[in-house]
Amino acid sequence: MTVISAPFEYTKNDLYVDLRPAFGHSLYLKCEGFNFAGSIKLKAARAMVEAAERDGLLTPDTVLLESSSGNLGVALAMVAASKGYSFLCVTDARCNLQTRRMIEALGSQVHVIKEPSADGGFLGARLDYVRALCAADARYLWLNQYANPNSWLAHYQSTAPAIAEEFPHLDVLFVGAGTTGTLMGCARYFKEHRPGVRIVAVDVEGSVTFGGEAGRRMIPGLGTSVRPQLLDESYIDEVLSVSEADTIRTCHRLAHSGYLFGGSTGTVVSGATDWLACHDAGGLTSVAIAPDFGERYLDTVYQASWVRDLYGAQPEPVAH
């Protein structure tokens, strides 16, 4: 029996999906959506808030503040509700409506940025708003997931060791690159403890994280329009870039196999299976991280009209 007294205390850390039957490659998908926040972002949310508590930064008047495309906002709203804090999530027009409603249902506030900045896109505009708010009102405490070391430490201390324990002969780890907290925590751990493991970062086309040209990105989760301060490329062996069209095709392929995952997972699996098709003759042990599930994307990635309007065609039929 598992009994908890706070929602952030429960995180299932040991479920993997073997994708060989669906994709023909030996790829194990670590499922991180089995918690009350519904995503891997719960680990970073809890770590950042509890670090602020230890540092004495929180008072009864403090309002937690963060920029988020969705999942971290939900996780912080849940942690804030459980601990009795106020929270304001600054997001943008790409954030799913269901996600915004979840944040509000948990008692937090949402501010939606409707226009991108000229040189930083929607993320730049969100960060500008956050900085201005902090400068104007001392009650606000910006947790800053893009630079807060507790974001990557959470994965250094939990996600990566869990993978290492389950896969003592791991060859390749595929991790999506968003704020790069998950990526850097896992990359640092394996480079220090299992340096033979190849770390492959998976980004999305249109992201500037690894020096690419900025472009339109409509699926929240991976990619950035402002390079994250957490990123240290010396820990990463290789970077893959995936188009959003391939993300959608992979999400639908997973769904037709009975697995409804989010856009970030589709991106990572697409990159991983393409890489394995070129590099694996059948002897590699590989793991990819799935940050969340697909329920929050039913009105976007899984809606035919949304896909058609943005990408001009339906995903390719899935062959069985």
mmCIF file of N, CA and C in Angstrom, residues 165-269:
data_model
loop_
_atom_site.group_PDB
_atom_site.id
_atom_site.type_symbol
_atom_site.label_atom_id
_atom_site.label_comp_id
_atom_site.label_asym_id
_atom_site.label_seq_id
_atom_site.Cartn_x
_atom_site.Cartn_y
_atom_site.Cartn_z
ATOM 1 N N GLU A 165 19.899 2.304 -12.752
ATOM 2 C CA GLU A 165 19.627 1.078 -11.981
ATOM 3 C C GLU A 165 18.890 0.040 -12.819
ATOM 4 N N GLU A 166 17.921 0.486 -13.615
ATOM 5 C CA GLU A 166 17.128 -0.442 -14.426
ATOM 6 C C GLU A 166 17.900 -0.964 -15.633
ATOM 7 N N PHE A 167 18.856 -0.167 -16.137
ATOM 8 C CA PHE A 167 19.582 -0.539 -17.353
ATOM 9 C C PHE A 167 21.090 -0.444 -17.108
ATOM 10 N N PRO A 168 21.656 -1.455 -16.442
ATOM 11 C CA PRO A 168 23.091 -1.416 -16.139
ATOM 12 C C PRO A 168 23.981 -1.466 -17.377
ATOM 13 N N HIS A 169 23.412 -1.902 -18.517
ATOM 14 C CA HIS A 169 24.197 -1.978 -19.754
ATOM 15 C C HIS A 169 23.676 -0.989 -20.802
ATOM 16 N N LEU A 170 23.185 0.136 -20.346
ATOM 17 C CA LEU A 170 22.651 1.144 -21.251
ATOM 18 C C LEU A 170 23.735 1.673 -22.190
ATOM 19 N N ASP A 171 23.379 1.802 -23.475
ATOM 20 C CA ASP A 171 24.305 2.342 -24.473
ATOM 21 C C ASP A 171 23.970 3.784 -24.854
ATOM 22 N N VAL A 172 22.666 4.083 -25.044
ATOM 23 C CA VAL A 172 22.256 5.392 -25.547
ATOM 24 C C VAL A 172 21.051 5.892 -24.762
ATOM 25 N N LEU A 173 21.089 7.177 -24.378
ATOM 26 C CA LEU A 173 19.948 7.822 -23.734
ATOM 27 C C LEU A 173 19.516 9.007 -24.569
ATOM 28 N N PHE A 174 18.234 9.030 -24.961
ATOM 29 C CA PHE A 174 17.661 10.120 -25.741
ATOM 30 C C PHE A 174 16.809 10.993 -24.806
ATOM 31 N N VAL A 175 17.113 12.300 -24.789
ATOM 32 C CA VAL A 175 16.396 13.223 -23.901
ATOM 33 C C VAL A 175 15.994 14.461 -24.691
ATOM 34 N N GLY A 176 14.744 14.854 -24.588
ATOM 35 C CA GLY A 176 14.277 16.067 -25.244
ATOM 36 C C GLY A 176 14.866 17.307 -24.598
ATOM 37 N N ALA A 177 15.057 18.345 -25.410
ATOM 38 C CA ALA A 177 15.651 19.592 -24.936
ATOM 39 C C ALA A 177 14.614 20.708 -24.956
ATOM 40 N N GLY A 178 14.167 21.107 -23.771
ATOM 41 C CA GLY A 178 13.299 22.266 -23.629
ATOM 42 C C GLY A 178 14.058 23.320 -22.835
ATOM 43 N N THR A 179 13.725 23.455 -21.557
ATOM 44 C CA THR A 179 14.532 24.316 -20.690
ATOM 45 C C THR A 179 15.887 23.683 -20.403
ATOM 46 N N THR A 180 16.035 22.422 -20.726
ATOM 47 C CA THR A 180 17.226 21.560 -20.599
ATOM 48 C C THR A 180 17.492 21.105 -19.164
ATOM 49 N N GLY A 181 16.550 21.267 -18.261
ATOM 50 C CA GLY A 181 16.726 20.772 -16.907
ATOM 51 C C GLY A 181 16.854 19.253 -16.872
ATOM 52 N N THR A 182 15.906 18.548 -17.502
ATOM 53 C CA THR A 182 15.967 17.092 -17.561
ATOM 54 C C THR A 182 17.228 16.638 -18.283
ATOM 55 N N LEU A 183 17.494 17.258 -19.421
ATOM 56 C CA LEU A 183 18.660 16.903 -20.229
ATOM 57 C C LEU A 183 19.955 17.057 -19.440
ATOM 58 N N MET A 184 20.155 18.206 -18.794
ATOM 59 C CA MET A 184 21.418 18.454 -18.109
ATOM 60 C C MET A 184 21.564 17.586 -16.857
ATOM 61 N N GLY A 185 20.476 17.353 -16.139
ATOM 62 C CA GLY A 185 20.560 16.487 -14.970
ATOM 63 C C GLY A 185 20.971 15.077 -15.347
ATOM 64 N N CYS A 186 20.351 14.539 -16.397
ATOM 65 C CA CYS A 186 20.683 13.185 -16.846
ATOM 66 C C CYS A 186 22.079 13.139 -17.457
ATOM 67 N N ALA A 187 22.414 14.131 -18.275
ATOM 68 C CA ALA A 187 23.720 14.144 -18.935
ATOM 69 C C ALA A 187 24.848 14.242 -17.919
ATOM 70 N N ARG A 188 24.700 15.118 -16.944
ATOM 71 C CA ARG A 188 25.742 15.252 -15.917
ATOM 72 C C ARG A 188 25.911 13.952 -15.131
ATOM 73 N N TYR A 189 24.798 13.324 -14.769
ATOM 74 C CA TYR A 189 24.880 12.090 -13.982
ATOM 75 C C TYR A 189 25.627 11.006 -14.753
ATOM 76 N N PHE A 190 25.230 10.781 -15.989
ATOM 77 C CA PHE A 190 25.846 9.686 -16.732
ATOM 78 C C PHE A 190 27.296 9.982 -17.093
ATOM 79 N N LYS A 191 27.634 11.219 -17.381
ATOM 80 C CA LYS A 191 29.024 11.542 -17.680
ATOM 81 C C LYS A 191 29.911 11.336 -16.457
ATOM 82 N N GLU A 192 29.359 11.514 -15.274
ATOM 83 C CA GLU A 192 30.131 11.334 -14.052
ATOM 84 C C GLU A 192 30.170 9.883 -13.581
ATOM 85 N N HIS A 193 29.051 9.157 -13.766
ATOM 86 C CA HIS A 193 28.942 7.813 -13.201
ATOM 87 C C HIS A 193 29.021 6.700 -14.246
ATOM 88 N N ARG A 194 28.574 6.965 -15.468
ATOM 89 C CA ARG A 194 28.603 5.957 -16.538
ATOM 90 C C ARG A 194 28.996 6.641 -17.841
ATOM 91 N N PRO A 195 30.259 7.063 -17.968
ATOM 92 C CA PRO A 195 30.662 7.874 -19.122
ATOM 93 C C PRO A 195 30.559 7.168 -20.465
ATOM 94 N N GLY A 196 30.383 5.863 -20.471
ATOM 95 C CA GLY A 196 30.234 5.155 -21.728
ATOM 96 C C GLY A 196 28.865 5.306 -22.363
ATOM 97 N N VAL A 197 27.907 5.817 -21.615
ATOM 98 C CA VAL A 197 26.554 6.017 -22.165
ATOM 99 C C VAL A 197 26.553 7.235 -23.077
ATOM 100 N N ARG A 198 26.042 7.062 -24.291
ATOM 101 C CA ARG A 198 25.969 8.161 -25.250
ATOM 102 C C ARG A 198 24.719 8.994 -24.970
ATOM 103 N N ILE A 199 24.889 10.306 -24.784
ATOM 104 C CA ILE A 199 23.777 11.209 -24.497
ATOM 105 C C ILE A 199 23.395 11.931 -25.783
ATOM 106 N N VAL A 200 22.162 11.684 -26.235
ATOM 107 C CA VAL A 200 21.665 12.297 -27.467
ATOM 108 C C VAL A 200 20.521 13.236 -27.112
ATOM 109 N N ALA A 201 20.711 14.525 -27.347
ATOM 110 C CA ALA A 201 19.665 15.523 -27.112
ATOM 111 C C ALA A 201 18.772 15.606 -28.342
ATOM 112 N N VAL A 202 17.476 15.702 -28.126
ATOM 113 C CA VAL A 202 16.522 15.803 -29.230
ATOM 114 C C VAL A 202 15.825 17.155 -29.139
ATOM 115 N N ASP A 203 16.023 17.968 -30.167
ATOM 116 C CA ASP A 203 15.435 19.300 -30.239
ATOM 117 C C ASP A 203 14.416 19.317 -31.372
ATOM 118 N N VAL A 204 13.742 20.438 -31.540
ATOM 119 C CA VAL A 204 12.739 20.576 -32.589
ATOM 120 C C VAL A 204 13.164 21.673 -33.556
ATOM 121 N N GLU A 205 12.853 21.492 -34.824
ATOM 122 C CA GLU A 205 13.181 22.512 -35.816
ATOM 123 C C GLU A 205 12.509 23.835 -35.454
ATOM 124 N N GLY A 206 13.254 24.925 -35.619
ATOM 125 C CA GLY A 206 12.758 26.241 -35.233
ATOM 126 C C GLY A 206 13.242 26.683 -33.873
ATOM 127 N N SER A 207 13.954 25.795 -33.160
ATOM 128 C CA SER A 207 14.502 26.115 -31.845
ATOM 129 C C SER A 207 15.908 26.680 -31.987
ATOM 130 N N VAL A 208 16.264 27.621 -31.101
ATOM 131 C CA VAL A 208 17.602 28.217 -31.125
ATOM 132 C C VAL A 208 18.521 27.610 -30.066
ATOM 133 N N THR A 209 18.048 26.605 -29.338
ATOM 134 C CA THR A 209 18.791 26.069 -28.198
ATOM 135 C C THR A 209 20.226 25.700 -28.555
ATOM 136 N N PHE A 210 20.409 25.015 -29.676
ATOM 137 C CA PHE A 210 21.736 24.548 -30.072
ATOM 138 C C PHE A 210 22.280 25.334 -31.268
ATOM 139 N N GLY A 211 21.816 26.565 -31.411
ATOM 140 C CA GLY A 211 22.340 27.424 -32.458
ATOM 141 C C GLY A 211 21.574 27.400 -33.759
ATOM 142 N N GLY A 212 20.428 26.741 -33.792
ATOM 143 C CA GLY A 212 19.611 26.699 -34.997
ATOM 144 C C GLY A 212 18.912 28.021 -35.253
ATOM 145 N N GLU A 213 18.356 28.139 -36.450
ATOM 146 C CA GLU A 213 17.638 29.361 -36.817
ATOM 147 C C GLU A 213 16.235 29.344 -36.226
ATOM 148 N N ALA A 214 15.822 30.463 -35.652
ATOM 149 C CA ALA A 214 14.496 30.550 -35.051
ATOM 150 C C ALA A 214 13.414 30.390 -36.109
ATOM 151 N N GLY A 215 12.385 29.636 -35.766
ATOM 152 C CA GLY A 215 11.282 29.420 -36.689
ATOM 153 C C GLY A 215 10.003 29.145 -35.925
ATOM 154 N N ARG A 216 8.909 29.006 -36.656
ATOM 155 C CA ARG A 216 7.613 28.765 -36.026
ATOM 156 C C ARG A 216 7.598 27.414 -35.313
ATOM 157 N N ARG A 217 7.146 27.438 -34.066
ATOM 158 C CA ARG A 217 6.945 26.209 -33.292
ATOM 159 C C ARG A 217 5.578 26.308 -32.615
ATOM 160 N N MET A 218 4.715 25.355 -32.889
ATOM 161 C CA MET A 218 3.350 25.421 -32.397
ATOM 162 C C MET A 218 3.039 24.388 -31.320
ATOM 163 N N ILE A 219 3.936 23.426 -31.121
ATOM 164 C CA ILE A 219 3.703 22.386 -30.125
ATOM 165 C C ILE A 219 4.523 22.720 -28.877
ATOM 166 N N PRO A 220 3.880 23.011 -27.750
ATOM 167 C CA PRO A 220 4.638 23.385 -26.550
ATOM 168 C C PRO A 220 5.413 22.208 -25.986
ATOM 169 N N GLY A 221 6.494 22.523 -25.292
ATOM 170 C CA GLY A 221 7.263 21.484 -24.625
ATOM 171 C C GLY A 221 8.740 21.592 -24.928
ATOM 172 N N LEU A 222 9.140 21.187 -26.130
ATOM 173 C CA LEU A 222 10.546 21.209 -26.498
ATOM 174 C C LEU A 222 10.871 22.427 -27.348
ATOM 175 N N GLY A 223 12.172 22.756 -27.390
ATOM 176 C CA GLY A 223 12.619 23.898 -28.175
ATOM 177 C C GLY A 223 12.479 25.200 -27.409
ATOM 178 N N THR A 224 13.311 26.177 -27.788
ATOM 179 C CA THR A 224 13.248 27.499 -27.166
ATOM 180 C C THR A 224 13.523 28.573 -28.208
ATOM 181 N N SER A 225 13.112 29.780 -27.903
ATOM 182 C CA SER A 225 13.481 30.933 -28.731
ATOM 183 C C SER A 225 14.544 31.781 -28.033
ATOM 184 N N VAL A 226 14.946 31.354 -26.825
ATOM 185 C CA VAL A 226 16.041 31.980 -26.075
ATOM 186 C C VAL A 226 16.871 30.847 -25.482
ATOM 187 N N ARG A 227 18.166 30.819 -25.751
ATOM 188 C CA ARG A 227 19.011 29.721 -25.280
ATOM 189 C C ARG A 227 18.976 29.627 -23.754
ATOM 190 N N PRO A 228 18.686 28.437 -23.190
ATOM 191 C CA PRO A 228 18.611 28.291 -21.733
ATOM 192 C C PRO A 228 19.983 28.453 -21.072
ATOM 193 N N GLN A 229 20.017 29.136 -19.949
ATOM 194 C CA GLN A 229 21.269 29.318 -19.215
ATOM 195 C C GLN A 229 21.788 28.013 -18.625
ATOM 196 N N LEU A 230 20.910 27.034 -18.417
ATOM 197 C CA LEU A 230 21.321 25.757 -17.835
ATOM 198 C C LEU A 230 22.172 24.925 -18.787
ATOM 199 N N LEU A 231 22.064 25.163 -20.059
ATOM 200 C CA LEU A 231 22.671 24.278 -21.054
ATOM 201 C C LEU A 231 24.194 24.337 -21.021
ATOM 202 N N ASP A 232 24.807 23.156 -20.965
ATOM 203 C CA ASP A 232 26.254 23.002 -21.103
ATOM 204 C C ASP A 232 26.482 21.879 -22.108
ATOM 205 N N GLU A 233 26.804 22.234 -23.337
ATOM 206 C CA GLU A 233 26.893 21.247 -24.418
ATOM 207 C C GLU A 233 28.053 20.280 -24.255
ATOM 208 N N SER A 234 28.986 20.551 -23.362
ATOM 209 C CA SER A 234 30.114 19.641 -23.176
ATOM 210 C C SER A 234 29.680 18.283 -22.626
ATOM 211 N N TYR A 235 28.491 18.202 -22.045
ATOM 212 C CA TYR A 235 27.988 16.945 -21.508
ATOM 213 C C TYR A 235 27.195 16.144 -22.543
ATOM 214 N N ILE A 236 26.994 16.696 -23.720
ATOM 215 C CA ILE A 236 26.117 16.094 -24.718
ATOM 216 C C ILE A 236 26.943 15.577 -25.890
ATOM 217 N N ASP A 237 26.653 14.358 -26.329
ATOM 218 C CA ASP A 237 27.413 13.741 -27.412
ATOM 219 C C ASP A 237 26.876 14.080 -28.795
ATOM 220 N N GLU A 238 25.569 14.278 -28.892
ATOM 221 C CA GLU A 238 24.969 14.485 -30.208
ATOM 222 C C GLU A 238 23.632 15.197 -30.054
ATOM 223 N N VAL A 239 23.274 15.971 -31.063
ATOM 224 C CA VAL A 239 21.996 16.688 -31.065
ATOM 225 C C VAL A 239 21.224 16.322 -32.323
ATOM 226 N N LEU A 240 19.955 15.967 -32.159
ATOM 227 C CA LEU A 240 19.061 15.694 -33.272
ATOM 228 C C LEU A 240 17.999 16.777 -33.341
ATOM 229 N N SER A 241 17.565 17.115 -34.535
ATOM 230 C CA SER A 241 16.503 18.096 -34.722
ATOM 231 C C SER A 241 15.358 17.449 -35.493
ATOM 232 N N VAL A 242 14.145 17.580 -34.983
ATOM 233 C CA VAL A 242 12.970 16.902 -35.533
ATOM 234 C C VAL A 242 11.945 17.940 -35.971
ATOM 235 N N SER A 243 11.329 17.736 -37.111
ATOM 236 C CA SER A 243 10.273 18.642 -37.568
ATOM 237 C C SER A 243 8.985 18.366 -36.802
ATOM 238 N N GLU A 244 8.150 19.393 -36.671
ATOM 239 C CA GLU A 244 6.872 19.194 -35.974
ATOM 240 C C GLU A 244 5.964 18.243 -36.747
ATOM 241 N N ALA A 245 6.085 18.207 -38.061
ATOM 242 C CA ALA A 245 5.297 17.251 -38.841
ATOM 243 C C ALA A 245 5.666 15.821 -38.461
ATOM 244 N N ASP A 246 6.972 15.556 -38.258
ATOM 245 C CA ASP A 246 7.397 14.225 -37.833
ATOM 246 C C ASP A 246 6.949 13.944 -36.400
ATOM 247 N N THR A 247 6.938 14.962 -35.567
ATOM 248 C CA THR A 247 6.411 14.811 -34.211
ATOM 249 C C THR A 247 4.979 14.323 -34.247
ATOM 250 N N ILE A 248 4.158 14.963 -35.076
ATOM 251 C CA ILE A 248 2.744 14.606 -35.155
ATOM 252 C C ILE A 248 2.563 13.201 -35.711
ATOM 253 N N ARG A 249 3.325 12.864 -36.762
ATOM 254 C CA ARG A 249 3.228 11.517 -37.324
ATOM 255 C C ARG A 249 3.578 10.461 -36.271
ATOM 256 N N THR A 250 4.602 10.734 -35.479
ATOM 257 C CA THR A 250 5.018 9.763 -34.467
ATOM 258 C C THR A 250 3.997 9.659 -33.350
ATOM 259 N N CYS A 251 3.424 10.795 -32.922
ATOM 260 C CA CYS A 251 2.362 10.751 -31.909
ATOM 261 C C CYS A 251 1.192 9.891 -32.383
ATOM 262 N N HIS A 252 0.804 10.063 -33.633
ATOM 263 C CA HIS A 252 -0.319 9.281 -34.163
ATOM 264 C C HIS A 252 0.041 7.812 -34.305
ATOM 265 N N ARG A 253 1.289 7.541 -34.653
ATOM 266 C CA ARG A 253 1.721 6.144 -34.750
ATOM 267 C C ARG A 253 1.687 5.477 -33.385
ATOM 268 N N LEU A 254 2.145 6.182 -32.361
ATOM 269 C CA LEU A 254 2.061 5.666 -30.998
ATOM 270 C C LEU A 254 0.605 5.452 -30.591
ATOM 271 N N ALA A 255 -0.254 6.415 -30.921
ATOM 272 C CA ALA A 255 -1.673 6.305 -30.565
ATOM 273 C C ALA A 255 -2.322 5.107 -31.235
ATOM 274 N N HIS A 256 -1.946 4.832 -32.471
ATOM 275 C CA HIS A 256 -2.510 3.685 -33.179
ATOM 276 C C HIS A 256 -1.979 2.360 -32.640
ATOM 277 N N SER A 257 -0.978 2.446 -31.756
ATOM 278 C CA SER A 257 -0.496 1.264 -31.050
ATOM 279 C C SER A 257 -1.061 1.206 -29.630
ATOM 280 N N GLY A 258 -1.913 2.188 -29.292
ATOM 281 C CA GLY A 258 -2.564 2.197 -27.988
ATOM 282 C C GLY A 258 -1.925 3.094 -26.951
ATOM 283 N N TYR A 259 -0.902 3.872 -27.356
ATOM 284 C CA TYR A 259 -0.200 4.744 -26.406
ATOM 285 C C TYR A 259 -0.438 6.206 -26.769
ATOM 286 N N LEU A 260 -1.147 6.929 -25.913
ATOM 287 C CA LEU A 260 -1.441 8.327 -26.178
ATOM 288 C C LEU A 260 -0.438 9.195 -25.413
ATOM 289 N N PHE A 261 0.561 9.713 -26.133
ATOM 290 C CA PHE A 261 1.602 10.526 -25.526
ATOM 291 C C PHE A 261 1.531 11.952 -26.042
ATOM 292 N N GLY A 262 2.234 12.849 -25.327
ATOM 293 C CA GLY A 262 2.275 14.251 -25.700
ATOM 294 C C GLY A 262 3.260 14.542 -26.809
ATOM 295 N N GLY A 263 3.269 15.806 -27.247
ATOM 296 C CA GLY A 263 4.104 16.207 -28.360
ATOM 297 C C GLY A 263 5.588 16.042 -28.103
ATOM 298 N N SER A 264 6.039 16.301 -26.877
ATOM 299 C CA SER A 264 7.455 16.146 -26.567
ATOM 300 C C SER A 264 7.893 14.700 -26.743
ATOM 301 N N THR A 265 7.045 13.772 -26.324
ATOM 302 C CA THR A 265 7.368 12.355 -26.493
ATOM 303 C C THR A 265 7.429 11.989 -27.966
ATOM 304 N N GLY A 266 6.491 12.498 -28.753
ATOM 305 C CA GLY A 266 6.530 12.236 -30.191
ATOM 306 C C GLY A 266 7.823 12.717 -30.820
ATOM 307 N N THR A 267 8.294 13.880 -30.386
ATOM 308 C CA THR A 267 9.546 14.417 -30.915
ATOM 309 C C THR A 267 10.726 13.526 -30.555
ATOM 310 N N VAL A 268 10.807 13.138 -29.294
ATOM 311 C CA VAL A 268 11.935 12.326 -28.831
ATOM 312 C C VAL A 268 11.929 10.952 -29.505
ATOM 313 N N VAL A 269 10.764 10.327 -29.591
ATOM 314 C CA VAL A 269 10.686 9.006 -30.209
ATOM 315 C C VAL A 269 11.001 9.086 -31.698
#
